[in-house]
Structure formats: C-alpha cells, structure tokens
C-alpha cells in the first residue's frame, strides 16, 4: 500500500539534477491486461500470450485508444503466469519509485506507479 511515509522516503532517497536532492513526484497508477492472441484468424495456431498496461485514471474515452496501451511482454511458448514472474520485480520497483527524466519539466522526476488491478478474460483470470 502506498502511504505518505513511503512517498516521503522515496523522495528523500531520490537523487535529482537539483542541489537539494528533491524531485517532482508523478504518481501514475497502472492497469495490467493479459490475454492470448494469435497470428492467425483462429486461435488454434500461432498462439501468443501477452501482457499490456494502460495508465489508470484516464478519461473514459481514452483507455482503449492504441496510443494509451503499452506492450509489456509477448511470448509464444511461455504462459501468462510464467511471464508475470519475470515482470513482478519491475512492478515492485515502479511501486517504490524510479527517477526518470521528464522532457516537459526538463529535469529528473520521481515516478511512482502502483499496480491498480489486472484485467483478463475468464480463462486467464482462472490461471492467475
């Protein structure tokens, strides 16, 4: 759970381009989506498991737009659960905060991206 103390601690540990060591904080909750896709019209051949993410908190007309959906990983031999094991460490790091460069502010910012929820079809949710 993201609380006031963890945000303060993450901001204090962050090293920015300014002399005080404090950065702007951007909180971007994420929604993950997993599904099986196919390179063919039927899902019988050339199946792929995929994970994608969408920033939460977008206006209702924006989450399903292509420019707001980001591919996390895709594989034709691993299951969604096997791929999730590999991205959990990155998700935890994002929840704790990562210092990144922001082109709008022209400085380093602390990005905190907690996982909001995981969406999937019924078969994928049964596996998770």
PDB file of C-alpha atoms in Angstrom:
ATOM      1  CA  UNK A   1       0.000   0.000   0.000  1.00  0.00           C
ATOM      2  CA  UNK A   2       1.293   3.437  -0.894  1.00  0.00           C
ATOM      3  CA  UNK A   3       1.193   5.731   2.124  1.00  0.00           C
ATOM      4  CA  UNK A   4       2.513   9.200   2.944  1.00  0.00           C
ATOM      5  CA  UNK A   5       5.631   7.862   4.666  1.00  0.00           C
ATOM      6  CA  UNK A   6       6.718   5.705   1.720  1.00  0.00           C
ATOM      7  CA  UNK A   7       6.326   8.639  -0.698  1.00  0.00           C
ATOM      8  CA  UNK A   8       8.403  10.857   1.579  1.00  0.00           C
ATOM      9  CA  UNK A   9      11.065   8.170   1.964  1.00  0.00           C
ATOM     10  CA  UNK A  10      11.177   7.573  -1.808  1.00  0.00           C
ATOM     11  CA  UNK A  11      11.500  11.306  -2.465  1.00  0.00           C
ATOM     12  CA  UNK A  12      14.251  11.605   0.125  1.00  0.00           C
ATOM     13  CA  UNK A  13      16.269   8.755  -1.413  1.00  0.00           C
ATOM     14  CA  UNK A  14      15.934  10.100  -4.952  1.00  0.00           C
ATOM     15  CA  UNK A  15      18.884  11.929  -6.454  1.00  0.00           C
ATOM     16  CA  UNK A  16      17.868  14.577  -8.955  1.00  0.00           C
ATOM     17  CA  UNK A  17      19.589  17.201 -11.011  1.00  0.00           C
ATOM     18  CA  UNK A  18      18.872  19.863  -8.399  1.00  0.00           C
ATOM     19  CA  UNK A  19      21.160  20.529  -5.454  1.00  0.00           C
ATOM     20  CA  UNK A  20      18.674  19.624  -2.699  1.00  0.00           C
ATOM     21  CA  UNK A  21      18.124  16.016  -3.816  1.00  0.00           C
ATOM     22  CA  UNK A  22      14.332  16.539  -4.054  1.00  0.00           C
ATOM     23  CA  UNK A  23      12.385  15.762  -7.212  1.00  0.00           C
ATOM     24  CA  UNK A  24       8.898  16.344  -8.504  1.00  0.00           C
ATOM     25  CA  UNK A  25       6.699  13.304  -7.920  1.00  0.00           C
ATOM     26  CA  UNK A  26       4.444  11.846 -10.620  1.00  0.00           C
ATOM     27  CA  UNK A  27       2.050   9.115  -9.463  1.00  0.00           C
ATOM     28  CA  UNK A  28       0.761   7.021 -12.383  1.00  0.00           C
ATOM     29  CA  UNK A  29      -1.368   4.014 -11.320  1.00  0.00           C
ATOM     30  CA  UNK A  30      -1.264   1.172 -13.845  1.00  0.00           C
ATOM     31  CA  UNK A  31      -3.809  -1.383 -15.056  1.00  0.00           C
ATOM     32  CA  UNK A  32      -2.384  -4.610 -16.480  1.00  0.00           C
ATOM     33  CA  UNK A  33      -4.169  -6.692 -19.122  1.00  0.00           C
ATOM     34  CA  UNK A  34      -3.369 -10.234 -20.221  1.00  0.00           C
ATOM     35  CA  UNK A  35      -4.858 -12.310 -22.992  1.00  0.00           C
ATOM     36  CA  UNK A  36      -3.952 -14.928 -25.528  1.00  0.00           C
ATOM     37  CA  UNK A  37      -3.726 -13.648 -29.075  1.00  0.00           C
ATOM     38  CA  UNK A  38      -2.953 -15.301 -32.364  1.00  0.00           C
ATOM     39  CA  UNK A  39      -1.086 -14.562 -35.550  1.00  0.00           C
ATOM     40  CA  UNK A  40      -3.910 -16.328 -37.438  1.00  0.00           C
ATOM     41  CA  UNK A  41      -7.654 -15.791 -37.620  1.00  0.00           C
ATOM     42  CA  UNK A  42      -8.309 -18.814 -35.441  1.00  0.00           C
ATOM     43  CA  UNK A  43      -6.524 -19.122 -32.106  1.00  0.00           C
ATOM     44  CA  UNK A  44      -5.638 -22.714 -32.844  1.00  0.00           C
ATOM     45  CA  UNK A  45      -2.273 -21.946 -34.482  1.00  0.00           C
ATOM     46  CA  UNK A  46       0.500 -19.474 -33.706  1.00  0.00           C
ATOM     47  CA  UNK A  47      -0.791 -18.548 -30.228  1.00  0.00           C
ATOM     48  CA  UNK A  48       0.852 -15.801 -28.190  1.00  0.00           C
ATOM     49  CA  UNK A  49       0.385 -14.838 -24.558  1.00  0.00           C
ATOM     50  CA  UNK A  50       0.725 -11.116 -23.938  1.00  0.00           C
ATOM     51  CA  UNK A  51       0.784  -8.546 -21.135  1.00  0.00           C
ATOM     52  CA  UNK A  52      -0.011  -4.903 -21.754  1.00  0.00           C
ATOM     53  CA  UNK A  53      -0.577  -1.916 -19.493  1.00  0.00           C
ATOM     54  CA  UNK A  54      -2.727   1.204 -19.542  1.00  0.00           C
ATOM     55  CA  UNK A  55      -2.397   4.167 -17.166  1.00  0.00           C
ATOM     56  CA  UNK A  56      -5.377   4.244 -14.788  1.00  0.00           C
ATOM     57  CA  UNK A  57      -7.290   7.454 -14.311  1.00  0.00           C
ATOM     58  CA  UNK A  58      -7.654   8.304 -17.989  1.00  0.00           C
ATOM     59  CA  UNK A  59     -10.960   9.779 -19.180  1.00  0.00           C
ATOM     60  CA  UNK A  60     -13.478   7.083 -20.164  1.00  0.00           C
ATOM     61  CA  UNK A  61     -12.938   7.512 -23.908  1.00  0.00           C
ATOM     62  CA  UNK A  62      -9.122   7.209 -23.721  1.00  0.00           C
ATOM     63  CA  UNK A  63      -8.100   3.847 -22.129  1.00  0.00           C
ATOM     64  CA  UNK A  64      -8.896   1.784 -25.219  1.00  0.00           C
ATOM     65  CA  UNK A  65      -7.022   4.007 -27.643  1.00  0.00           C
ATOM     66  CA  UNK A  66      -3.947   2.456 -29.210  1.00  0.00           C
ATOM     67  CA  UNK A  67      -1.621   5.283 -28.110  1.00  0.00           C
ATOM     68  CA  UNK A  68      -2.501   4.673 -24.446  1.00  0.00           C
ATOM     69  CA  UNK A  69      -1.826   0.915 -24.470  1.00  0.00           C
ATOM     70  CA  UNK A  70       1.770  -0.206 -23.910  1.00  0.00           C
ATOM     71  CA  UNK A  71       3.007  -3.728 -24.606  1.00  0.00           C
ATOM     72  CA  UNK A  72       4.900  -5.174 -21.641  1.00  0.00           C
ATOM     73  CA  UNK A  73       5.775  -8.629 -22.991  1.00  0.00           C
ATOM     74  CA  UNK A  74       4.719 -11.205 -25.545  1.00  0.00           C
ATOM     75  CA  UNK A  75       5.758 -14.840 -25.928  1.00  0.00           C
ATOM     76  CA  UNK A  76       4.603 -17.863 -27.871  1.00  0.00           C
ATOM     77  CA  UNK A  77       5.933 -20.567 -25.519  1.00  0.00           C
ATOM     78  CA  UNK A  78       5.516 -19.133 -22.005  1.00  0.00           C
ATOM     79  CA  UNK A  79       2.197 -18.869 -20.204  1.00  0.00           C
ATOM     80  CA  UNK A  80       0.924 -15.602 -18.772  1.00  0.00           C
ATOM     81  CA  UNK A  81       1.867 -16.741 -15.264  1.00  0.00           C
ATOM     82  CA  UNK A  82       5.426 -17.612 -16.305  1.00  0.00           C
ATOM     83  CA  UNK A  83       5.821 -14.162 -17.872  1.00  0.00           C
ATOM     84  CA  UNK A  84       4.334 -12.465 -14.816  1.00  0.00           C
ATOM     85  CA  UNK A  85       7.056 -13.996 -12.645  1.00  0.00           C
ATOM     86  CA  UNK A  86       9.607 -12.100 -14.740  1.00  0.00           C
ATOM     87  CA  UNK A  87       7.938  -8.680 -14.541  1.00  0.00           C
ATOM     88  CA  UNK A  88       6.999  -8.685 -10.834  1.00  0.00           C
ATOM     89  CA  UNK A  89      10.369  -7.231  -9.792  1.00  0.00           C
ATOM     90  CA  UNK A  90       9.946  -4.348 -12.228  1.00  0.00           C
ATOM     91  CA  UNK A  91       6.416  -3.686 -10.970  1.00  0.00           C
ATOM     92  CA  UNK A  92       7.659  -3.612  -7.367  1.00  0.00           C
ATOM     93  CA  UNK A  93      10.415  -1.183  -8.339  1.00  0.00           C
ATOM     94  CA  UNK A  94       7.856   1.079 -10.005  1.00  0.00           C
ATOM     95  CA  UNK A  95       5.675   0.985  -6.877  1.00  0.00           C
ATOM     96  CA  UNK A  96       8.640   2.153  -4.787  1.00  0.00           C
ATOM     97  CA  UNK A  97       9.524   4.926  -7.229  1.00  0.00           C
ATOM     98  CA  UNK A  98      12.012   5.336 -10.068  1.00  0.00           C
ATOM     99  CA  UNK A  99      13.812   8.541 -11.000  1.00  0.00           C
ATOM    100  CA  UNK A 100      13.313   9.363 -14.690  1.00  0.00           C
ATOM    101  CA  UNK A 101      13.955  12.333 -16.948  1.00  0.00           C
ATOM    102  CA  UNK A 102      10.876  14.371 -17.862  1.00  0.00           C
ATOM    103  CA  UNK A 103      11.087  16.247 -21.167  1.00  0.00           C
ATOM    104  CA  UNK A 104       8.265  18.631 -20.196  1.00  0.00           C
ATOM    105  CA  UNK A 105       9.911  19.802 -16.960  1.00  0.00           C
ATOM    106  CA  UNK A 106      13.452  19.387 -18.358  1.00  0.00           C
ATOM    107  CA  UNK A 107      14.552  17.704 -15.122  1.00  0.00           C
ATOM    108  CA  UNK A 108      14.519  14.396 -13.274  1.00  0.00           C
ATOM    109  CA  UNK A 109      11.228  13.388 -11.673  1.00  0.00           C
ATOM    110  CA  UNK A 110      10.299  10.570  -9.312  1.00  0.00           C
ATOM    111  CA  UNK A 111       7.715   8.291 -10.955  1.00  0.00           C
ATOM    112  CA  UNK A 112       5.646   6.102  -8.637  1.00  0.00           C
ATOM    113  CA  UNK A 113       3.438   3.622 -10.492  1.00  0.00           C
ATOM    114  CA  UNK A 114       1.375   1.378  -8.204  1.00  0.00           C
ATOM    115  CA  UNK A 115      -0.479  -1.542  -9.770  1.00  0.00           C
ATOM    116  CA  UNK A 116      -4.193  -0.757  -9.707  1.00  0.00           C
ATOM    117  CA  UNK A 117      -5.597  -4.078 -10.951  1.00  0.00           C
ATOM    118  CA  UNK A 118      -5.198  -6.870 -13.510  1.00  0.00           C
ATOM    119  CA  UNK A 119      -7.844  -7.406 -16.177  1.00  0.00           C
ATOM    120  CA  UNK A 120      -8.146 -10.538 -18.290  1.00  0.00           C
ATOM    121  CA  UNK A 121     -10.682 -12.807 -19.902  1.00  0.00           C
ATOM    122  CA  UNK A 122     -12.237 -15.561 -17.787  1.00  0.00           C
ATOM    123  CA  UNK A 123      -9.714 -18.244 -18.759  1.00  0.00           C
ATOM    124  CA  UNK A 124      -6.736 -16.016 -17.923  1.00  0.00           C
ATOM    125  CA  UNK A 125      -8.242 -14.909 -14.598  1.00  0.00           C
ATOM    126  CA  UNK A 126      -8.738 -18.547 -13.641  1.00  0.00           C
ATOM    127  CA  UNK A 127      -4.997 -19.126 -14.120  1.00  0.00           C
ATOM    128  CA  UNK A 128      -3.950 -16.031 -12.181  1.00  0.00           C
TER     129      UNK A 128
END
